[in-house]
Amino acid sequence: MLFGIIGHEVLHRFGESDLIASTDPKAIASYLNEALISECSKRFGTAPLPAVQLQSRQLAYRLELFAHCQAARTAKGWHIEKVEWAPSGSVSLDVDGEDVAIEGRIDRIDRHEDGRWAILDYKFGEKAKYPKNVHLRKDVWVNVQLPLYALLAREVIGDAHPDLGYFNLAATESDSGIQLAKAFDEAALDSALDAARQVVRE
């Protein structure tokens, strides 16, 4: 519960702060730690249970790893455009001539200096999650979350083909960071939407 709910809230606050343009991991980590302390105090008071204190320290470590990844990503020309974003209007998927409403909220939309876009979903877990493993089983779509995010984000990204992936906040440095779905080209996203249409039909 702590990793997911509070972690997302802390990252949301960071995404709306002036530090989103920073390439200083120490400054980012300091901000995240202060936001974490503030959020935990608000939810659990000034004397939380030992279990909460332990989880808070574990989350602080993950956020520190995030700070280094974030600073490096900014240095490479990527900038956060939107956090906890949802379309302002309705978005629909055409299924046999009928519009089916699609709703969702995207953790983060990034834009590169060269005009590229990326849609990232924060993942809190012990190990890294890989988009292809989560979405496909023997080349069959079993999850279409990221492809649907690409559809939802058209209001922001237009007709661009975005990078899709997870920003893992895992237990170790080797499992933390961004994992992109490199195989999700335009043809793959089209097939994912076809899979979504089939779910609606069924």
C-alpha atoms as one frame of an Amber mdcrd trajectory, in Angstrom:
protein
   0.000   0.000   0.000   2.760   2.455   0.961   4.815   1.850  -2.176   1.901
   2.303  -4.532  -0.306   5.035  -3.090   2.277   7.212  -1.369   4.924   6.575
  -4.009   2.611   7.767  -6.762   1.628  10.824  -4.739   5.278  11.783  -4.145
   6.112  11.355  -7.834   3.038  13.377  -8.775   4.241  16.226  -6.595   7.689
  16.003  -8.139   6.209  16.081 -11.638   4.567  19.413 -10.865   7.640  20.932
  -9.203  10.375  23.166 -10.623  12.847  20.300 -10.252  11.537  18.408 -13.286
  14.207  20.228 -15.331  17.018  19.373 -12.903  19.986  17.185 -13.776  21.143
  17.100 -10.145  20.223  13.726  -8.592  20.986  14.961  -5.071  18.564  17.873
  -5.400  15.875  15.596  -6.814  16.435  12.996  -4.087  16.259  15.676  -1.390
  12.956  16.974  -2.740  11.503  13.467  -2.983  12.597  12.613   0.557  10.997
  15.757   1.950   7.806  15.028   0.027   7.820  11.459   1.353   8.241  12.625
   4.963   5.429  15.132   4.485   3.091  12.569   2.942   3.800   9.951   5.625
   3.277  12.495   8.410  -0.035  13.504   6.890  -1.225   9.912   6.663   0.337
   8.289   9.740   1.180  11.120  12.135   4.525  11.977  13.708   4.957   8.605
  15.439   4.097   5.905  12.873   4.252   2.197  13.622   7.620   0.444  13.115
   6.277  -1.368  10.043   5.378   1.960   8.458   8.803   3.391   9.289  10.474
   0.387   7.663   8.407   0.700   4.492   9.074   4.422   4.411  12.837   3.817
   4.487  12.511   1.231   1.732  10.496   3.652  -0.383  13.032   6.426   0.277
  15.748   4.172  -1.173  13.683   3.505  -4.289  13.034   7.201  -4.720  16.756
   7.879  -4.462  17.361   5.390  -7.281  14.598   7.128  -9.226  16.353  10.481
  -8.696  19.504   9.246 -10.414  17.561   7.784 -13.341  15.476  10.943 -13.659
  18.504  13.266 -13.628  20.227  11.179 -16.302  17.078  11.138 -18.444  16.756
  14.916 -18.269  20.416  15.284 -19.220  19.656  13.245 -22.358  17.036  15.758
 -23.481  13.819  14.281 -22.052  11.400  16.495 -20.138   8.216  15.730 -18.241
   5.209  17.253 -20.006   2.282  15.774 -18.056   1.765  13.807 -14.844  -1.371
  12.010 -13.665  -2.932  13.120 -16.918  -6.394  12.297 -18.271  -7.994  13.517
 -21.524 -10.099  16.657 -21.242 -12.720  15.205 -23.557 -14.071  11.814 -24.488
 -11.892   9.239 -26.251 -13.461   6.327 -28.065 -12.481   3.145 -29.860 -14.409
   2.274 -32.989 -15.812  -1.251 -32.720 -17.735  -2.345 -35.789 -18.975   1.186
 -36.402 -19.882   1.941 -32.788 -17.869   4.205 -30.501 -16.829   2.619 -27.222
 -15.646   5.086 -24.573 -12.091   4.626 -23.284 -11.106   6.104 -19.933  -7.799
   6.182 -18.099  -5.183   8.264 -16.345  -1.559   8.254 -17.475   1.210   8.473
 -14.886   3.556  10.433 -17.084   4.051  11.816 -20.594   7.560  12.928 -21.584
   8.811  14.848 -24.592  12.330  14.912 -26.000  14.021  18.036 -27.317  13.918
  16.494 -30.802  10.128  16.120 -30.670   9.808  12.463 -29.683   7.214  11.439
 -27.086   7.180   8.793 -24.371   4.375   7.453 -22.198   5.547   5.911 -18.939
   3.708   3.965 -16.262   5.232   3.877 -12.773   5.662   0.365 -11.376   6.432
  -0.418  -7.738   7.597  -3.984  -7.133  10.519  -6.057  -5.931  11.662  -6.818
  -9.485  11.563  -4.944 -12.758   8.508  -5.375 -14.954   8.948  -5.600 -18.711
   6.151  -4.317 -20.977   6.434  -7.080 -23.545   6.219  -9.792 -20.870   3.173
  -8.162 -19.290   1.322  -7.494 -22.533   2.057 -10.533 -24.688   1.978 -14.317
 -24.234   3.303 -16.229 -27.242   2.595 -13.169 -29.409  -1.023 -12.971 -28.196
  -2.175  -9.790 -26.449  -3.212 -10.453 -22.857  -2.946  -6.830 -21.708  -3.467
  -3.689 -23.782  -2.866  -0.996 -21.157   0.042   0.794 -22.832  -1.436   0.666
 -26.354  -4.655   2.184 -24.985  -2.590   4.888 -23.276  -1.177   5.774 -26.689
  -4.750   6.189 -27.927  -5.771   8.252 -24.890  -2.784  10.582 -25.273  -3.618
  11.758 -28.817  -4.845  15.038 -27.363  -1.250  15.735 -26.289   0.955  13.855
 -28.754  -1.142  14.116 -31.899  -0.332  11.447 -34.485   3.167  10.795 -33.120
   4.189   7.229 -32.335   5.360   7.361 -28.700   7.804   5.220 -26.793   5.794
   3.123 -24.337   7.215   1.680 -21.172   7.478   1.277 -17.432   9.489   3.374
 -15.004  10.349   0.719 -12.425  10.905   1.707  -8.807  12.227  -1.644  -7.705
  14.138  -2.971  -4.711  17.568  -2.941  -6.370  19.491  -0.579  -8.610  19.768
  -3.178 -11.382  15.958  -3.579 -11.541  15.183   0.131 -11.323  14.763   2.497
 -14.239  12.922   2.583 -17.536  12.015  -0.467 -19.590  10.596   0.374 -23.006
   8.390  -1.790 -25.176  10.710  -1.625 -28.165   8.628  -4.123 -30.138   5.488
  -1.962 -29.951   5.675  -0.395 -33.393   2.639   1.032 -35.184   1.621  -2.368
 -36.555   1.820  -3.879 -33.075  -0.313  -1.097 -31.585  -2.894  -1.599 -34.318
  -3.070  -5.308 -33.469  -3.421  -4.448 -29.771  -6.412  -2.228 -30.535  -7.891
  -5.073 -32.581  -7.487  -7.283 -29.504  -9.279  -4.644 -27.429 -12.105  -4.585
 -29.965 -12.443  -8.346 -29.670 -12.740  -8.067 -25.895 -15.577  -5.570 -26.381
 -17.332  -7.909 -28.822 -17.079 -10.824 -26.400
